[in-house]
Amino acid sequence: TEREDPALARASLQRALELAPHALGLQGERGTLETFSNRFPEAQAAFAAALQDTPADYVALTGRGLLRLKQGQPAAALDDFLRAGVMEPRYARARTWTGVAYYQLGRHQDAISTLQQASALDDKDPVPYMLLAQIHADLFQPAEAVAAARAAVQRMPHLKSLNQIANDQKGSANLGASLAFFGMEDWALELAQQSFSPYWGGSHLFLADRYQGEFNKNSALFQGFLTDPMAFGASQRHASLLQQPGSHGAVEVTFDKAFYRLASPSVTLNGMDNSHVPVSWFVKAQTASAQRFPLDVGVSGFPAFFDGTGTGEVRADVLTLGFGLQPSERLNLFAYANRFDMKLDADNRFRTHLDNTVSQGALGLSYRWSPAEQTWLKFGRSVEATNTTNYPALFVSDPLVGVLGLQSTPRKAFSDVQLRHSFDPEPGTRWSVALEHVVEKQSSETVALGSVGGVLGSGQTVSDLLAFGGTNAIDRRYTGLTLAGQKQLDAGLRIDAALGIQQIRHRVDGESAVILANAEAVVNELAQRHDTERAVTPRIGWVWQPAVGTTVRLAYQDWMRPLSVSTLTSVETAGIPVEDRLVEAGGRHKRSVAQLGMELGERTFVSVRADYLRVRNPGTLGVDLRTPSLPFLEEMRNAQLLNLSATEVLEGTPSYEEGTLRTLTAGVNHMVSRHWSAYGKYLAQHSSSQYATGSAQDGTMAEGRMIPYIPRHTLVAGATWASTQCIYVSGRAVYRSKRFEDKENLTPMPAGWSLDLMGFWETQDKRWVVGVAALNLLGNKSARQKARYVLDARYRF
C-alpha cells in the first residue's frame, strides 16, 4: 500500500481478508489503498467495516483522516488523526498527516512541530522533511526550508512513494525548490537531479524552471503535466501539501516600460475536484496594449536599426486553457489549448500593419503500469498565420539601397505525435524507448515595390524603381527513434546513455526575383531542397559521487533538435541538459562536458564546468519560419514569485549557421544568514561562427565571427533577501564584454555592467501580491538597449 502498487496491494489484501475477515488493520489498509487511488466510496466502506469491528483501529482512523483531507475536510481529518495518535502514539503515518491537517487549518507552528515528531518516529522517511521544506518556504523561512530539503535528500533511498504529495504548477514539492526560492540555482539544480524520478510530475515541473531554453522548458512541462495533470489545479496562495479540492483565481495587471509602454490585465481561474473522478482545470484570459513600440527594419548583411519614421501601437489577446482528468489510479489525461491574436498599427511613413494569429493545442495521456513503469503519449497541433502590410525592409542592390514596404503572408502548420515508454526492471536500472513524428508545412508570398538610390564611384547620384517578389512552399517530415538506459554500477557511480536514429525529409520549393525598372535588370534566385537527411546521434554520460555532497558529471551529447516545440525523450545526459538555445529546429550539436558540484559545509555550494560545443544549424532557404515556439504553455505554471537568479543572462536567441563554443564556468552559492543568500558566477566563452553568403546554391561561407549575444567574459554577482514579513527581494549585477546581435557581427553591444533589481510583497493571508522590477540599469548601452521598469499587482482568491 505504501509503495502504491494498487493492483498488487489490492490482490494481497483481498487474499488476507478472505483468510481473516476481521483481522485488525486489514480493512484499514484496504481503505487507505482506495484513498490513495481516489476510489472514495470503496474507501469509506472499508473504513466503516474496520471501525465497526474495532472502533480503536488506529490504521483505519488514520486512513479515514487522509480520506477527509483529500475531500477538503481538514477539521474532520484532524479529529481522526488525533484519535489515532491516542490509540498508537508511535504511528508515524498518523503524525505526518496530522501535520498536513494543521497546516491546512492555518495552525502553522503546530504543523511544524508535528512533522518534526513524525520524522523522529521514522527517521528514514524523507516525506516529513519534504513537507517541512514546503511549509518553511511558504512562510518565507528559506534557511529552515533548505535544512529540511537537505535532510530529505539524505533519506531519499528509503522513499516509498511520492504520489500523494501535491504538486503545484512549479513543482514546489521538489527538493530543490527551497534552494531555488533562496536564489541558489546551481545548488537547487544539483539537489533536483539527485532526487529526479521520471514517474513523478514534481521532478519535471521543477526542472522546467531551471531550464533557460524554451524547447527544454516545454519538454519538461509537458512531461510534468502528463504525469500529474492535477498539478495546475493547485492553490495559487498556499502550498496544500496534499491533493485538495478547491477553486482558485487571480486578477492581475502588469505595467511594463522600456522603449514601449505596455499595460496587460489578466484573469486566471483554476481548480481541482475529486468528488467523483479527479478533474483539474486552468483558464487564463489576458489582453495587452503597448504604445510606442519600435519597429525593427528587416535587414540582411547590414547593421540592425529601428525605423526612425515612427512607432507602432500593439493590441494582443491571449486565451490559455488546460484540463486534466484521472479516470483511474493508472490513467492520467491532459489537454491544452492556446489562442494568440496580435495586431500592430504604426504611424511610420509606410503606415505598417501586421496581423498575427497562432492557435496551438495538445492532447496526451500517461499510463502507470506499476510504480516503476509508465507510458506517455502526446498529440500536438499548431497553426500560425501572419498578414503583413508595408513592413519596413532594407533592400540592397549595389550601389542602390532603400527601405521599402514589404507585403507578406506566411503560413505555418505542424502536427506531431510522440510516444515514450520507461520501465525499471530492477532497482538501479532504467530503460526507455521513444518514437516521435512531425509533419511541418509552410507557404508564403512576399512582394515589395519602391524607390532605391545610391552614388556611383564617379560621384553621380542614381535612383531606380525596385520590385521584389517571392514565393516559398515547404514540406518537412521528421521521424525520430530514441533508445535510452541508465545503470547504477555501484553506490557512487551511474552510467547514462541514449541512441537516437533520426531523419528529416526536406521538400523546399522557393523562387524570388528582383527587378530594377530603369536598369532593365532582373535577378532570379531559386531556393530548393529535395533530400532526406539521416543521422545517428549517440549520447553517453557518467555520474560519480565520490563523497557525500560531491558530484562529478561527464557527458558527450550528439543531439539533433526535432521540428516540434518539445519532446517526450529526456533532454539531459547524466543530469546535463542539451544546449537548445543555440540549436535551431533540425540543427545538430556535438558536445563534451565535464562538471563538478561540491557542497562546502551546510551553507556553500561551488561548481565548475568545462564545455566544448559544435553546432551546425540548417540555414534558411527563402522565407522559412523554421524553429517553432510555444511560449504560453509556461503560463500554466502560474508563477507567483520570481528570482533574478532563475532568469536568463543571454540577451537574445542567436541565429547563425555553424559555430563552436568553448566555455569555462565557475560558480558559488552561499547562504549568508537565515534571510540572506548570495551567488556568483563567471563564464569565459570563446565562440567562432560562420554563415552563408551569396546565393543559396554557391555555398560561400563567411568565417571568423562571434556567435550572436555570446560575450567573451560574463560575471554575475547576485543576492536574495527573504523576510518573514513576506517581503522578497533579489538583485544582481552583470558584466558582459563586447558582443553582437547578429551573425554578421555588424550590430555591436558595448561592454559594461548592468544592474537588475526585483522585489515582491505579499499580505499575510497571501491574497495580495505586489511586485516591482528595474532591469538593465546603469552601464553602457547601444541605441537598441534601454532600461526596463515593471510593476505587477495581483489579487488572489
CSV table of C-alpha atoms in Angstrom, one decimal, residues 10-437:
chain,number,residue,atom,x,y,z
A,10,ARG,CA,-5.4,-4.9,-3.7
A,11,ALA,CA,-4.9,-8.6,-4.6
A,12,SER,CA,-2.8,-9.2,-1.5
A,13,LEU,CA,-5.3,-7.5,0.9
A,14,GLN,CA,-8.2,-9.4,-0.7
A,15,ARG,CA,-6.4,-12.8,0.0
A,16,ALA,CA,-5.7,-11.7,3.5
A,17,LEU,CA,-9.3,-10.7,4.2
A,18,GLU,CA,-10.5,-14.0,2.8
A,19,LEU,CA,-8.3,-15.8,5.3
A,20,ALA,CA,-9.1,-13.4,8.3
A,21,PRO,CA,-12.1,-11.2,7.6
A,22,HIS,CA,-11.9,-9.4,10.9
A,23,ALA,CA,-8.1,-9.2,11.4
A,24,LEU,CA,-7.0,-5.9,12.9
A,25,GLY,CA,-5.7,-3.4,10.4
A,26,LEU,CA,-6.6,-5.2,7.2
A,27,GLN,CA,-9.7,-3.2,6.4
A,28,GLY,CA,-7.9,0.0,7.4
A,29,GLU,CA,-5.1,-0.7,4.9
A,30,ARG,CA,-7.6,-1.5,2.2
A,31,GLY,CA,-9.4,1.8,2.8
A,32,THR,CA,-6.1,3.6,2.8
A,33,LEU,CA,-5.2,2.0,-0.5
A,34,GLU,CA,-8.5,3.0,-2.1
A,35,THR,CA,-8.0,6.6,-0.7
A,36,PHE,CA,-4.6,6.7,-2.4
A,37,SER,CA,-6.3,5.6,-5.6
A,38,ASN,CA,-9.1,8.2,-5.3
A,39,ARG,CA,-11.8,5.5,-5.0
A,40,PHE,CA,-13.6,7.2,-2.2
A,41,PRO,CA,-16.8,5.1,-2.0
A,42,GLU,CA,-14.8,1.9,-1.7
A,43,ALA,CA,-12.5,3.6,0.9
A,44,GLN,CA,-15.5,4.7,3.0
A,45,ALA,CA,-16.9,1.2,3.0
A,46,ALA,CA,-13.6,-0.3,4.1
A,47,PHE,CA,-13.2,2.2,7.0
A,48,ALA,CA,-16.8,1.7,8.1
A,49,ALA,CA,-16.2,-2.0,8.3
A,50,ALA,CA,-13.0,-1.7,10.1
A,51,LEU,CA,-14.3,0.7,12.7
A,52,GLN,CA,-17.4,-1.3,13.2
A,53,ASP,CA,-15.3,-4.3,14.2
A,54,THR,CA,-12.7,-2.3,16.2
A,55,PRO,CA,-13.5,1.4,17.0
A,56,ALA,CA,-9.9,1.9,18.2
A,57,ASP,CA,-8.4,0.7,14.9
A,58,TYR,CA,-5.7,3.4,14.5
A,59,VAL,CA,-4.8,2.3,11.0
A,60,ALA,CA,-8.4,2.8,9.9
A,61,LEU,CA,-8.7,6.2,11.8
A,62,THR,CA,-5.6,7.4,10.1
A,63,GLY,CA,-6.8,6.3,6.7
A,64,ARG,CA,-10.2,7.9,7.2
A,65,GLY,CA,-8.4,11.1,8.2
A,66,LEU,CA,-6.4,11.0,4.9
A,67,LEU,CA,-9.7,10.5,3.0
A,68,ARG,CA,-11.2,13.5,4.6
A,69,LEU,CA,-8.1,15.6,3.9
A,70,LYS,CA,-8.4,14.7,0.2
A,71,GLN,CA,-12.1,15.6,0.3
A,72,GLY,CA,-11.2,19.1,1.6
A,73,GLN,CA,-12.3,18.5,5.3
A,74,PRO,CA,-9.2,19.2,7.3
A,75,ALA,CA,-11.0,19.7,10.6
A,76,ALA,CA,-12.7,16.3,10.5
A,77,ALA,CA,-9.4,14.8,9.3
A,78,LEU,CA,-7.6,16.3,12.3
A,79,ASP,CA,-10.1,14.7,14.7
A,80,ASP,CA,-9.4,11.2,13.2
A,81,PHE,CA,-5.7,11.7,13.3
A,82,LEU,CA,-5.7,12.9,16.9
A,83,ARG,CA,-7.8,9.8,17.9
A,84,ALA,CA,-5.4,7.6,16.1
A,85,GLY,CA,-2.5,9.2,17.9
A,86,VAL,CA,-4.1,8.5,21.2
A,87,MET,CA,-4.5,4.8,20.3
A,88,GLU,CA,-1.0,4.5,19.0
A,89,PRO,CA,1.4,7.4,19.7
A,90,ARG,CA,4.2,5.8,17.8
A,91,TYR,CA,2.4,5.5,14.5
A,92,ALA,CA,4.5,7.8,12.2
A,93,ARG,CA,2.0,7.9,9.3
A,94,ALA,CA,-0.7,9.4,11.6
A,95,ARG,CA,1.8,12.1,12.8
A,96,THR,CA,2.7,13.0,9.2
A,97,TRP,CA,-0.8,13.6,8.1
A,98,THR,CA,-1.7,15.4,11.3
A,99,GLY,CA,0.9,17.9,10.4
A,100,VAL,CA,-0.7,18.4,7.0
A,101,ALA,CA,-4.1,18.9,8.6
A,102,TYR,CA,-2.7,21.5,11.0
A,103,TYR,CA,-1.2,23.4,8.1
A,104,GLN,CA,-4.3,23.4,6.0
A,105,LEU,CA,-6.2,24.8,9.1
A,106,GLY,CA,-3.7,27.6,9.4
A,107,ARG,CA,-2.0,26.3,12.5
A,108,HIS,CA,1.5,26.6,11.1
A,109,GLN,CA,3.6,26.1,14.2
A,110,ASP,CA,1.6,23.0,15.2
A,111,ALA,CA,2.2,21.7,11.8
A,112,ILE,CA,5.9,22.2,12.0
A,113,SER,CA,6.3,20.6,15.5
A,114,THR,CA,4.1,17.6,14.5
A,115,LEU,CA,6.1,16.9,11.4
A,116,GLN,CA,9.3,17.1,13.4
A,117,GLN,CA,7.7,14.5,15.7
A,118,ALA,CA,6.8,12.3,12.7
A,119,SER,CA,10.4,12.4,11.5
A,120,ALA,CA,11.7,11.3,14.9
A,121,LEU,CA,9.3,8.4,14.9
A,122,ASP,CA,10.6,7.2,11.5
A,123,ASP,CA,14.0,8.8,10.9
A,124,LYS,CA,14.4,7.2,7.5
A,125,ASP,CA,11.3,8.6,5.9
A,126,PRO,CA,12.0,11.7,3.7
A,127,VAL,CA,8.3,12.7,3.4
A,128,PRO,CA,8.0,14.7,6.7
A,129,TYR,CA,11.1,16.7,5.7
A,130,MET,CA,9.8,17.3,2.2
A,131,LEU,CA,6.6,18.7,3.7
A,132,LEU,CA,8.5,20.8,6.2
A,133,ALA,CA,10.6,22.3,3.3
A,134,GLN,CA,7.4,23.4,1.5
A,135,ILE,CA,5.9,24.9,4.7
A,136,HIS,CA,9.0,26.8,5.6
A,137,ALA,CA,9.3,28.2,2.0
A,138,ASP,CA,5.6,29.1,2.1
A,139,LEU,CA,6.2,31.0,5.3
A,140,PHE,CA,9.3,32.9,3.9
A,141,GLN,CA,11.7,30.9,6.1
A,142,PRO,CA,14.3,29.9,3.5
A,143,ALA,CA,17.1,28.8,5.8
A,144,GLU,CA,14.8,26.3,7.6
A,145,ALA,CA,13.4,25.2,4.2
A,146,VAL,CA,16.9,24.5,2.9
A,147,ALA,CA,17.8,22.5,6.0
A,148,ALA,CA,14.6,20.4,5.7
A,149,ALA,CA,15.3,19.7,2.0
A,150,ARG,CA,18.9,18.6,2.6
A,151,ALA,CA,17.7,16.2,5.3
A,152,ALA,CA,15.1,14.8,2.9
A,153,VAL,CA,17.8,14.2,0.2
A,154,GLN,CA,19.8,12.1,2.7
A,155,ARG,CA,16.8,9.9,3.2
A,156,MET,CA,15.6,9.5,-0.4
A,157,PRO,CA,17.0,6.0,-0.8
A,158,HIS,CA,14.3,4.9,1.8
A,159,LEU,CA,11.5,6.7,-0.1
A,160,LYS,CA,8.3,4.6,-0.6
A,161,SER,CA,6.2,6.8,-2.8
A,162,LEU,CA,5.7,10.5,-3.7
A,163,ASN,CA,2.3,10.2,-5.4
A,164,GLN,CA,0.3,11.6,-2.5
A,165,ILE,CA,2.4,14.8,-2.2
A,166,ALA,CA,0.6,17.5,-4.1
A,167,ASN,CA,2.4,19.2,-7.0
A,168,ASP,CA,1.8,22.7,-8.0
A,169,GLN,CA,2.5,24.2,-11.4
A,170,LYS,CA,6.1,25.0,-10.5
A,171,GLY,CA,6.9,21.6,-8.9
A,172,SER,CA,7.3,23.3,-5.5
A,173,ALA,CA,7.3,19.8,-3.8
A,174,ASN,CA,10.6,19.1,-5.4
A,175,LEU,CA,13.6,19.0,-3.0
A,176,GLY,CA,15.4,21.8,-4.9
A,177,ALA,CA,12.5,24.2,-4.5
A,178,SER,CA,13.7,25.7,-1.2
A,179,LEU,CA,17.2,26.4,-2.6
A,180,ALA,CA,15.6,28.0,-5.7
A,181,PHE,CA,13.4,30.1,-3.5
A,182,PHE,CA,16.5,31.4,-1.8
A,183,GLY,CA,18.2,32.2,-5.2
A,184,MET,CA,20.7,29.4,-5.2
A,185,GLU,CA,20.0,28.0,-8.6
A,186,ASP,CA,23.1,25.8,-9.1
A,187,TRP,CA,22.6,24.1,-5.8
A,188,ALA,CA,18.9,23.7,-6.4
A,189,LEU,CA,19.5,22.0,-9.8
A,190,GLU,CA,22.0,19.6,-8.2
A,191,LEU,CA,19.6,18.6,-5.5
A,192,ALA,CA,16.8,18.2,-8.0
A,193,GLN,CA,18.9,15.9,-10.2
A,194,GLN,CA,19.9,13.7,-7.2
A,195,SER,CA,16.2,13.1,-6.4
A,196,PHE,CA,14.9,13.0,-10.0
A,197,SER,CA,12.2,10.4,-10.9
A,198,PRO,CA,10.6,10.4,-14.4
A,199,TYR,CA,7.5,8.9,-12.8
A,200,TRP,CA,6.8,11.9,-10.5
A,201,GLY,CA,5.4,15.1,-12.0
A,202,GLY,CA,7.2,17.3,-9.5
A,203,SER,CA,10.6,16.4,-10.9
A,204,HIS,CA,9.7,17.5,-14.4
A,205,LEU,CA,7.8,20.7,-13.3
A,206,PHE,CA,10.6,21.9,-11.1
A,207,LEU,CA,13.3,21.3,-13.8
A,208,ALA,CA,11.2,23.3,-16.3
A,209,ASP,CA,12.0,26.4,-14.2
A,210,ARG,CA,15.7,25.6,-14.2
A,211,TYR,CA,16.0,25.3,-18.0
A,212,GLN,CA,16.7,28.6,-19.9
A,213,GLY,CA,15.8,27.4,-23.4
A,214,GLU,CA,12.2,27.2,-24.5
A,215,PHE,CA,12.5,23.7,-26.0
A,216,ASN,CA,13.9,22.1,-22.9
A,217,LYS,CA,11.4,24.0,-20.7
A,218,ASN,CA,8.4,22.9,-22.7
A,219,SER,CA,9.6,19.3,-22.8
A,220,ALA,CA,9.7,19.2,-19.0
A,221,LEU,CA,6.4,21.0,-18.7
A,222,PHE,CA,4.6,18.6,-21.0
A,223,GLN,CA,6.1,15.6,-19.2
A,224,GLY,CA,5.1,17.0,-15.9
A,225,PHE,CA,1.5,17.8,-16.8
A,226,LEU,CA,1.1,14.4,-18.5
A,227,THR,CA,2.5,12.7,-15.4
A,228,ASP,CA,0.4,14.7,-13.0
A,229,PRO,CA,-2.4,16.7,-14.7
A,230,MET,CA,-3.8,17.7,-11.3
A,231,ALA,CA,-0.8,20.0,-10.7
A,232,PHE,CA,-2.3,23.1,-12.4
A,233,GLY,CA,-5.4,22.8,-10.2
A,234,ALA,CA,-3.4,23.7,-7.1
A,235,SER,CA,-3.9,26.7,-4.9
A,236,GLN,CA,-2.3,30.0,-6.0
A,237,ARG,CA,-1.9,31.1,-2.4
A,238,HIS,CA,-0.8,28.3,-0.1
A,239,ALA,CA,1.0,25.0,-0.5
A,240,SER,CA,-1.7,22.4,0.0
A,241,LEU,CA,0.9,19.7,0.7
A,242,LEU,CA,-1.7,17.0,-0.2
A,243,GLN,CA,-4.1,16.9,-3.2
A,244,GLN,CA,-7.0,19.1,-2.1
A,245,PRO,CA,-10.2,20.1,-3.9
A,246,GLY,CA,-10.9,23.7,-4.4
A,247,SER,CA,-11.5,26.6,-6.9
A,248,HIS,CA,-8.9,29.4,-7.1
A,249,GLY,CA,-8.5,32.6,-9.0
A,250,ALA,CA,-6.4,35.7,-9.5
A,251,VAL,CA,-6.8,39.1,-11.1
A,252,GLU,CA,-3.6,40.7,-12.2
A,253,VAL,CA,-2.4,43.8,-14.0
A,254,THR,CA,1.2,44.4,-15.3
A,255,PHE,CA,2.7,47.7,-16.4
A,256,ASP,CA,6.0,47.5,-18.4
A,257,LYS,CA,8.1,50.4,-19.6
A,258,ALA,CA,11.2,50.3,-21.9
A,259,PHE,CA,11.2,51.7,-25.4
A,260,TYR,CA,7.4,51.0,-25.3
A,261,ARG,CA,4.7,51.5,-22.7
A,262,LEU,CA,2.7,48.3,-22.0
A,263,ALA,CA,-0.3,47.5,-19.9
A,264,SER,CA,-1.6,43.9,-19.5
A,265,PRO,CA,-4.5,42.9,-17.3
A,266,SER,CA,-5.4,39.2,-16.9
A,267,VAL,CA,-7.8,36.9,-15.1
A,268,THR,CA,-6.9,33.3,-14.0
A,269,LEU,CA,-9.2,30.6,-12.8
A,270,ASN,CA,-8.1,27.2,-11.8
A,271,GLY,CA,-9.0,24.4,-9.5
A,272,MET,CA,-9.5,20.7,-8.8
A,273,ASP,CA,-12.4,18.5,-7.9
A,274,ASN,CA,-12.2,14.9,-6.8
A,275,SER,CA,-15.8,14.3,-5.5
A,276,HIS,CA,-16.3,11.7,-8.3
A,277,VAL,CA,-13.3,11.4,-10.6
A,278,PRO,CA,-10.3,13.8,-10.1
A,279,VAL,CA,-10.5,16.6,-12.6
A,280,SER,CA,-8.5,19.8,-12.8
A,281,TRP,CA,-8.9,23.0,-14.9
A,282,PHE,CA,-7.0,26.1,-15.8
A,283,VAL,CA,-8.2,29.2,-17.7
A,284,LYS,CA,-6.3,32.4,-18.2
A,285,ALA,CA,-7.6,35.3,-20.3
A,286,GLN,CA,-5.1,38.1,-20.9
A,287,THR,CA,-5.0,41.3,-23.0
A,288,ALA,CA,-2.2,43.6,-23.7
A,289,SER,CA,-1.8,47.1,-25.1
A,290,ALA,CA,1.5,48.7,-26.0
A,291,GLN,CA,2.3,52.2,-27.2
A,292,ARG,CA,5.4,53.5,-29.0
A,293,PHE,CA,6.6,50.0,-29.9
A,294,PRO,CA,9.8,50.3,-32.0
A,295,LEU,CA,9.8,48.6,-35.4
A,296,ASP,CA,12.9,46.6,-36.3
A,297,VAL,CA,13.7,47.2,-40.0
A,298,GLY,CA,14.2,43.9,-41.8
A,299,VAL,CA,17.9,43.7,-42.8
A,300,SER,CA,20.4,41.2,-44.1
A,301,GLY,CA,24.1,41.9,-44.2
A,302,PHE,CA,23.5,45.3,-42.6
A,303,PRO,CA,23.6,46.6,-39.0
A,304,ALA,CA,20.2,46.3,-37.3
A,305,PHE,CA,18.3,49.5,-36.7
A,306,PHE,CA,14.8,50.8,-35.7
A,307,ASP,CA,12.5,52.6,-38.2
A,308,GLY,CA,13.1,56.2,-37.3
A,309,THR,CA,9.9,57.4,-39.0
A,310,GLY,CA,7.5,56.2,-36.4
A,311,THR,CA,6.5,53.5,-33.9
A,312,GLY,CA,3.7,51.0,-33.5
A,313,GLU,CA,0.6,50.5,-31.4
A,314,VAL,CA,0.1,46.9,-30.4
A,315,ARG,CA,-3.0,45.1,-29.2
A,316,ALA,CA,-2.9,41.4,-28.2
A,317,ASP,CA,-5.3,38.9,-26.7
A,318,VAL,CA,-4.3,35.6,-25.2
A,319,LEU,CA,-6.5,32.7,-24.0
A,320,THR,CA,-4.9,29.6,-22.4
A,321,LEU,CA,-6.9,26.5,-21.3
A,322,GLY,CA,-5.8,23.4,-19.5
A,323,PHE,CA,-7.8,20.3,-18.5
A,324,GLY,CA,-6.7,17.2,-16.5
A,325,LEU,CA,-8.5,14.0,-15.7
A,326,GLN,CA,-7.6,10.9,-13.6
A,327,PRO,CA,-10.2,8.2,-14.6
A,328,SER,CA,-8.3,5.6,-12.5
A,329,GLU,CA,-5.1,5.4,-10.4
A,330,ARG,CA,-3.3,4.3,-13.5
A,331,LEU,CA,-4.5,6.7,-16.2
A,332,ASN,CA,-3.9,10.4,-16.5
A,333,LEU,CA,-5.4,12.6,-19.3
A,334,PHE,CA,-4.2,16.1,-20.2
A,335,ALA,CA,-5.4,18.7,-22.7
A,336,TYR,CA,-4.0,22.1,-23.6
A,337,ALA,CA,-5.2,24.9,-25.9
A,338,ASN,CA,-4.0,28.4,-26.6
A,339,ARG,CA,-5.1,31.2,-28.9
A,340,PHE,CA,-2.9,34.3,-29.5
A,341,ASP,CA,-4.1,37.3,-31.6
A,342,MET,CA,-1.9,40.3,-32.2
A,343,LYS,CA,-2.4,43.4,-34.3
A,344,LEU,CA,0.1,46.2,-34.9
A,345,ASP,CA,-0.6,49.6,-36.4
A,346,ALA,CA,2.2,52.0,-36.9
A,347,ASP,CA,2.4,55.7,-37.6
A,348,ASN,CA,5.6,55.5,-39.6
A,349,ARG,CA,5.8,56.6,-43.2
A,350,PHE,CA,4.6,53.2,-44.5
A,351,ARG,CA,1.7,53.0,-42.1
A,352,THR,CA,2.7,49.5,-41.3
A,353,HIS,CA,0.0,47.0,-40.3
A,354,LEU,CA,0.5,43.4,-39.1
A,355,ASP,CA,-1.9,40.7,-38.0
A,356,ASN,CA,-0.6,37.5,-36.4
A,357,THR,CA,-2.7,34.6,-35.2
A,358,VAL,CA,-1.4,31.5,-33.5
A,359,SER,CA,-3.6,28.5,-32.4
A,360,GLN,CA,-1.9,25.7,-30.6
A,361,GLY,CA,-3.2,22.6,-28.8
A,362,ALA,CA,-2.1,19.3,-27.3
A,363,LEU,CA,-3.8,16.1,-26.1
A,364,GLY,CA,-2.0,13.5,-24.1
A,365,LEU,CA,-2.0,10.8,-21.5
A,366,SER,CA,0.2,8.8,-19.2
A,367,TYR,CA,-0.5,5.2,-18.1
A,368,ARG,CA,1.1,3.9,-15.0
A,369,TRP,CA,1.6,0.2,-15.3
A,370,SER,CA,3.4,0.0,-12.0
A,371,PRO,CA,5.3,2.4,-9.7
A,372,ALA,CA,8.3,1.9,-11.9
A,373,GLU,CA,6.8,1.6,-15.4
A,374,GLN,CA,4.9,4.2,-17.3
A,375,THR,CA,3.8,5.2,-20.8
A,376,TRP,CA,3.4,8.7,-22.2
A,377,LEU,CA,1.5,9.7,-25.4
A,378,LYS,CA,1.1,13.2,-26.8
A,379,PHE,CA,-0.6,14.7,-29.9
A,380,GLY,CA,0.2,18.3,-30.8
A,381,ARG,CA,-1.1,20.8,-33.4
A,382,SER,CA,-0.1,24.3,-34.2
A,383,VAL,CA,-1.3,26.8,-36.9
A,384,GLU,CA,0.2,30.2,-37.4
A,385,ALA,CA,-0.9,32.9,-39.9
A,386,THR,CA,0.6,36.3,-40.5
A,387,ASN,CA,-0.5,39.1,-42.7
A,388,THR,CA,1.9,42.0,-43.1
A,389,THR,CA,1.3,45.2,-44.9
A,390,ASN,CA,4.1,47.7,-45.6
A,391,TYR,CA,6.6,46.4,-43.1
A,392,PRO,CA,9.9,48.3,-43.5
A,393,ALA,CA,12.7,46.2,-45.0
A,394,LEU,CA,16.1,47.3,-46.4
A,395,PHE,CA,16.9,46.3,-50.0
A,396,VAL,CA,20.4,46.5,-51.3
A,397,SER,CA,21.4,46.1,-54.9
A,398,ASP,CA,24.9,47.7,-55.0
A,399,PRO,CA,25.2,50.6,-55.3
A,400,LEU,CA,21.4,51.1,-54.8
A,401,VAL,CA,19.8,50.9,-51.4
A,402,GLY,CA,16.4,51.8,-49.9
A,403,VAL,CA,13.8,50.9,-47.3
A,404,LEU,CA,10.7,49.5,-48.9
A,405,GLY,CA,7.3,48.5,-47.6
A,406,LEU,CA,7.0,44.7,-47.6
A,407,GLN,CA,3.8,42.8,-48.1
A,408,SER,CA,3.9,39.1,-46.9
A,409,THR,CA,1.5,36.3,-45.9
A,410,PRO,CA,3.5,33.5,-44.3
A,411,ARG,CA,1.6,30.5,-43.0
A,412,LYS,CA,2.8,27.6,-41.0
A,413,ALA,CA,1.2,24.4,-39.6
A,414,PHE,CA,2.7,21.4,-37.9
A,415,SER,CA,1.4,18.3,-36.2
A,416,ASP,CA,3.3,15.9,-34.0
A,417,VAL,CA,2.7,12.6,-32.3
A,418,GLN,CA,5.1,11.3,-29.6
A,419,LEU,CA,5.2,8.1,-27.6
A,420,ARG,CA,7.5,7.1,-24.8
A,421,HIS,CA,7.7,4.0,-22.5
A,422,SER,CA,10.0,3.8,-19.5
A,423,PHE,CA,10.4,1.0,-17.0
A,424,ASP,CA,12.8,-0.1,-14.2
A,425,PRO,CA,13.3,-3.9,-14.5
A,426,GLU,CA,15.2,-3.8,-11.2
A,427,PRO,CA,16.4,-1.1,-8.7
A,428,GLY,CA,19.1,1.0,-10.3
A,429,THR,CA,18.3,0.1,-13.9
A,430,ARG,CA,16.0,2.0,-16.3
A,431,TRP,CA,15.2,1.5,-19.9
A,432,SER,CA,13.3,3.9,-22.2
A,433,VAL,CA,12.1,3.9,-25.8
A,434,ALA,CA,10.6,6.9,-27.6
A,435,LEU,CA,9.2,7.5,-31.0
A,436,GLU,CA,8.1,10.8,-32.5
A,437,HIS,CA,6.9,12.1,-35.8
